Short mmCIF file of N, CA, C and O in Angstrom, two decimals:
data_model
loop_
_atom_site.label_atom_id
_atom_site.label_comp_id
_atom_site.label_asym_id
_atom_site.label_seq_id
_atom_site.Cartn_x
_atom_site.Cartn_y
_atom_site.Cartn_z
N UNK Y 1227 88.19 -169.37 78.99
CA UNK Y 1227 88.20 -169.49 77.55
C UNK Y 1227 86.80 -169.13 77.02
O UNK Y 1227 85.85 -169.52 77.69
N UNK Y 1228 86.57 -168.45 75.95
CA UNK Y 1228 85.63 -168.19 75.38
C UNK Y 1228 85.36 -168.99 74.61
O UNK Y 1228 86.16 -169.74 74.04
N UNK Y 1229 83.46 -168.93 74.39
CA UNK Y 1229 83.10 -170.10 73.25
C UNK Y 1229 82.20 -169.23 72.24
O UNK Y 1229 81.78 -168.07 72.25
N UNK Y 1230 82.15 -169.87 71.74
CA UNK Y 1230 81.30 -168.91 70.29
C UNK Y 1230 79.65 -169.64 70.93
O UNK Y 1230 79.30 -170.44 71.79
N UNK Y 1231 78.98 -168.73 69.85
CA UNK Y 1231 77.57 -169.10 70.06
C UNK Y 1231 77.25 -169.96 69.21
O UNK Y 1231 77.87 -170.22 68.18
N UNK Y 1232 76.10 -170.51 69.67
CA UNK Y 1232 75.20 -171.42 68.99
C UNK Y 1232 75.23 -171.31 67.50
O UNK Y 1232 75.63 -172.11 66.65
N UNK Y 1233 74.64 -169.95 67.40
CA UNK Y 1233 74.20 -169.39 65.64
C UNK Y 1233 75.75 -169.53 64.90
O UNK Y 1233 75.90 -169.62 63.69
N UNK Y 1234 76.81 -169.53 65.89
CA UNK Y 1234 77.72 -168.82 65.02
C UNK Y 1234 77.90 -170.09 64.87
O UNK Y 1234 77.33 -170.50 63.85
N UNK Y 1235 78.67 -171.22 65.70
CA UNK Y 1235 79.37 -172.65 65.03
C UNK Y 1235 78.24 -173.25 63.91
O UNK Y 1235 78.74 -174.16 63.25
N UNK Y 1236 77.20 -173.02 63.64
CA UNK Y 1236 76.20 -173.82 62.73
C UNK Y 1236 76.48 -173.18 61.32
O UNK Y 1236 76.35 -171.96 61.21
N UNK Y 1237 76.93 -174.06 60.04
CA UNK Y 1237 77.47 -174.03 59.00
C UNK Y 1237 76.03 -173.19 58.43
O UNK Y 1237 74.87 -173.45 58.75
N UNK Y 1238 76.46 -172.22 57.57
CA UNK Y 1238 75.71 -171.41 56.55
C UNK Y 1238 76.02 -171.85 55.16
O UNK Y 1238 76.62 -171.29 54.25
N UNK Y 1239 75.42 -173.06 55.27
CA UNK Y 1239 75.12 -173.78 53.87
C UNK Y 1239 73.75 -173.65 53.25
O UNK Y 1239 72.66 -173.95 53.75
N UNK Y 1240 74.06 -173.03 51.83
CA UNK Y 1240 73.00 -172.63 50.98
C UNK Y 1240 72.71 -173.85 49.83
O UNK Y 1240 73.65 -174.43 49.28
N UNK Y 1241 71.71 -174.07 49.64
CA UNK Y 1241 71.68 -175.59 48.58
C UNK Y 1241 70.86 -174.65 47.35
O UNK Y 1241 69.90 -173.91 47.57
N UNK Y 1242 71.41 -174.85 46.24
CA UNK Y 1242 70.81 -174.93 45.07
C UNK Y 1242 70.23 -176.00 44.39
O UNK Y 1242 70.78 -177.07 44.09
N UNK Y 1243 69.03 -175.63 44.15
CA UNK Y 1243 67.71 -176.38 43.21
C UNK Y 1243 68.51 -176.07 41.60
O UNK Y 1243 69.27 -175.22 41.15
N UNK Y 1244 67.74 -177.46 41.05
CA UNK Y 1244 67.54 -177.48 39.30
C UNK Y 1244 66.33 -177.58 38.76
O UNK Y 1244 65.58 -178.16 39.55
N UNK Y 1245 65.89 -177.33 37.93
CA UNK Y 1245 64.69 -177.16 36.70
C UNK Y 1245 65.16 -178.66 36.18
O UNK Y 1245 66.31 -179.11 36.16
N UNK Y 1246 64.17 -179.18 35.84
CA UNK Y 1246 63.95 -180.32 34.70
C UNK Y 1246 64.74 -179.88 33.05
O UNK Y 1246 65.33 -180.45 32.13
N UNK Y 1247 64.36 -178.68 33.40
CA UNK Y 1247 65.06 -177.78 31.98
C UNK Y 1247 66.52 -177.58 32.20
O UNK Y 1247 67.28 -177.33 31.27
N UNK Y 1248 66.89 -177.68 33.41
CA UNK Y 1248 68.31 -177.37 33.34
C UNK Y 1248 68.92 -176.24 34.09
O UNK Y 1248 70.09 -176.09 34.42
N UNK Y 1249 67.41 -175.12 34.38
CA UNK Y 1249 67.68 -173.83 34.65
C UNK Y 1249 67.82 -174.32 36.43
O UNK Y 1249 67.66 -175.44 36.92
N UNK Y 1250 68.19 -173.00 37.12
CA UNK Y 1250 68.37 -172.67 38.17
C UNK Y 1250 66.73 -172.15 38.73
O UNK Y 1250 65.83 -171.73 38.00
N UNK Y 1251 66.69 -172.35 40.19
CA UNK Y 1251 65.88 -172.41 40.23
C UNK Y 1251 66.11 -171.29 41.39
O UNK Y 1251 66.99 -171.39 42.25
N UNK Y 1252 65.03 -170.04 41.26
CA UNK Y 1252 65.42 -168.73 42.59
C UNK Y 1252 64.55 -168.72 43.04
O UNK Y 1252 63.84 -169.53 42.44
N UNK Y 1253 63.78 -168.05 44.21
CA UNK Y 1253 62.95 -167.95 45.21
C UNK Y 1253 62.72 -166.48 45.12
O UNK Y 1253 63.55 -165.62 45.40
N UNK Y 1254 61.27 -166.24 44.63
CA UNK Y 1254 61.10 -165.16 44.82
C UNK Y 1254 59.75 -164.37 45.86
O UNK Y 1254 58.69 -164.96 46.08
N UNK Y 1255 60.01 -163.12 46.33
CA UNK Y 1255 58.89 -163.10 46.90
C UNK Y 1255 57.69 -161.46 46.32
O UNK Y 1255 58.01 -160.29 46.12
N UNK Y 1256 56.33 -162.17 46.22
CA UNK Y 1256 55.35 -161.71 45.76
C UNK Y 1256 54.47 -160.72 46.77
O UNK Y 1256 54.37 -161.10 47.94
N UNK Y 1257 53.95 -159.70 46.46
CA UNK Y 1257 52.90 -158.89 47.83
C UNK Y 1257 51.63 -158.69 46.68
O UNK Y 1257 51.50 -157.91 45.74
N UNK Y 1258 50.80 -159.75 47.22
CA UNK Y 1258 48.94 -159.59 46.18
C UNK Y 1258 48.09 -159.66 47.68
O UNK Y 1258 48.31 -160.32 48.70
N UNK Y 1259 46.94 -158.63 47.33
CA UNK Y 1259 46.04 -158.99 48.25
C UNK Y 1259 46.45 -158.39 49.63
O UNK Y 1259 45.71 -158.65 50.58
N UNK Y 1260 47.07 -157.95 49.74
CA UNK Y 1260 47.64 -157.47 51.20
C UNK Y 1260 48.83 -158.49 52.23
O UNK Y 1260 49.18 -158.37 53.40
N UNK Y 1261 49.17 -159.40 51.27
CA UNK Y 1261 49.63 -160.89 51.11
C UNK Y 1261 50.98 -160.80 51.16
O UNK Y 1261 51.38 -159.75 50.66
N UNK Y 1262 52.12 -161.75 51.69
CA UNK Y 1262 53.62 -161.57 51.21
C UNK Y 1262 53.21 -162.85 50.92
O UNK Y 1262 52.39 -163.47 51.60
N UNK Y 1263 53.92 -163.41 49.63
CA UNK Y 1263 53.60 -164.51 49.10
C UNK Y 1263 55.27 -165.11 48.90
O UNK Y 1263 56.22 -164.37 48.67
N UNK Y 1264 55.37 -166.74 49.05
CA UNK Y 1264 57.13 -166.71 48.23
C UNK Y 1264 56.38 -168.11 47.34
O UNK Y 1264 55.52 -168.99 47.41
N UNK Y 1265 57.46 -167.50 46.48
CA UNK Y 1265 57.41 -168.56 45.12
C UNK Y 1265 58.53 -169.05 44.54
O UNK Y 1265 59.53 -168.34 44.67
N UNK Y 1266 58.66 -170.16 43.87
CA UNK Y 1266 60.30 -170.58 43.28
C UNK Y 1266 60.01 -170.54 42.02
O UNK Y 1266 59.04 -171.15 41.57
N UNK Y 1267 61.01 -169.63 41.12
CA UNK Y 1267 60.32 -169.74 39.38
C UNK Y 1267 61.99 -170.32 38.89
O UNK Y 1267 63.09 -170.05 39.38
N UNK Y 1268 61.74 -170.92 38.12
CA UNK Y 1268 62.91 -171.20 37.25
C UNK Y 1268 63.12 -170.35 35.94
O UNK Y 1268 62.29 -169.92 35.13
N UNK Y 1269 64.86 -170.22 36.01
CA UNK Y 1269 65.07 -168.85 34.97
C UNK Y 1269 65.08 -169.35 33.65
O UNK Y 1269 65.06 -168.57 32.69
N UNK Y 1270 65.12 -170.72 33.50
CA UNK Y 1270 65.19 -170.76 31.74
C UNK Y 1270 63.45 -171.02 31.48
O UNK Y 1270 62.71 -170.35 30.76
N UNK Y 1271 63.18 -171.95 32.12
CA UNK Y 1271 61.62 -172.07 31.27
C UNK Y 1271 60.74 -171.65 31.80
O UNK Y 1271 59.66 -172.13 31.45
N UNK Y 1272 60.69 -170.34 33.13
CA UNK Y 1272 59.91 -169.54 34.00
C UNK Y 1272 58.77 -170.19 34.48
O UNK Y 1272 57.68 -169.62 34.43
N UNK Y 1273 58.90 -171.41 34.96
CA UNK Y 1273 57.76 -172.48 35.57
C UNK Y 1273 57.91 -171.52 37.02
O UNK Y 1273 58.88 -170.84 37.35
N UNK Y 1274 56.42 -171.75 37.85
CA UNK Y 1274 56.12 -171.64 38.77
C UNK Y 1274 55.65 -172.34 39.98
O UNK Y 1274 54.57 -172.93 39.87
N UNK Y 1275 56.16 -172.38 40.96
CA UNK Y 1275 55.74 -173.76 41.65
C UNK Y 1275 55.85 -173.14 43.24
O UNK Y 1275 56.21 -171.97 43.39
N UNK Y 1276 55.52 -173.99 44.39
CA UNK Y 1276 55.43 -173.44 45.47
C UNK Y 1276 56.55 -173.10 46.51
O UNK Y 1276 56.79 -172.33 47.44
N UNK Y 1277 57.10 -174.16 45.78
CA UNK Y 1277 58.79 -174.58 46.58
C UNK Y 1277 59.66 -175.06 45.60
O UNK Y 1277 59.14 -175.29 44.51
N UNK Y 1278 61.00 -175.29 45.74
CA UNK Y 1278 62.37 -175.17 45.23
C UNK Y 1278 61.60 -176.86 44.99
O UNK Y 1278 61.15 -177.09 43.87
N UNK Y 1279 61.49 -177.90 46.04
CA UNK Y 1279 61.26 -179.65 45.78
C UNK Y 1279 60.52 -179.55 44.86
O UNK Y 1279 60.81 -180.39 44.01
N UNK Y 1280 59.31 -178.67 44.45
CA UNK Y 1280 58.55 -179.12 43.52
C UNK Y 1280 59.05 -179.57 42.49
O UNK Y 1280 58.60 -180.62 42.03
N UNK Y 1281 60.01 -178.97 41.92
CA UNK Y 1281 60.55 -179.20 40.41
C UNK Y 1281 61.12 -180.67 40.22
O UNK Y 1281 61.13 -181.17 39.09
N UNK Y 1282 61.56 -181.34 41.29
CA UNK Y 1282 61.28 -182.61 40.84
C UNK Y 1282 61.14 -183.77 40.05
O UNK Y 1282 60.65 -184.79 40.52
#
């Protein structure tokens, strides 16, 4: 009998963040400086923060 792999039985659950404002919150990524940078901005009141928890 065959078994699936590791990667495959592990659930591909995606969690969505909220803004204090209400908005959604996306992950974006930045290149400054020679740099890949990621950032989480929220789409209604375009706050910037380091991570999705910040908003908080």
């Amino acid at each position: 009998m065959a078994q699936a792999s590791k990667n495959a039985r592990t659930s591909a659950a995606t969690q969505k963040f909220f803004c204090a404002c209400g908005g959604e919150v996306r992950m974006k990524t930045l290149f400054e400086n020679g740099k890949v940078k990621n950032i989480a901005e929220c789409e209604k009141c375009k706050r910037i923060e380091r991570r999705p928890g910040d908003f908080k």
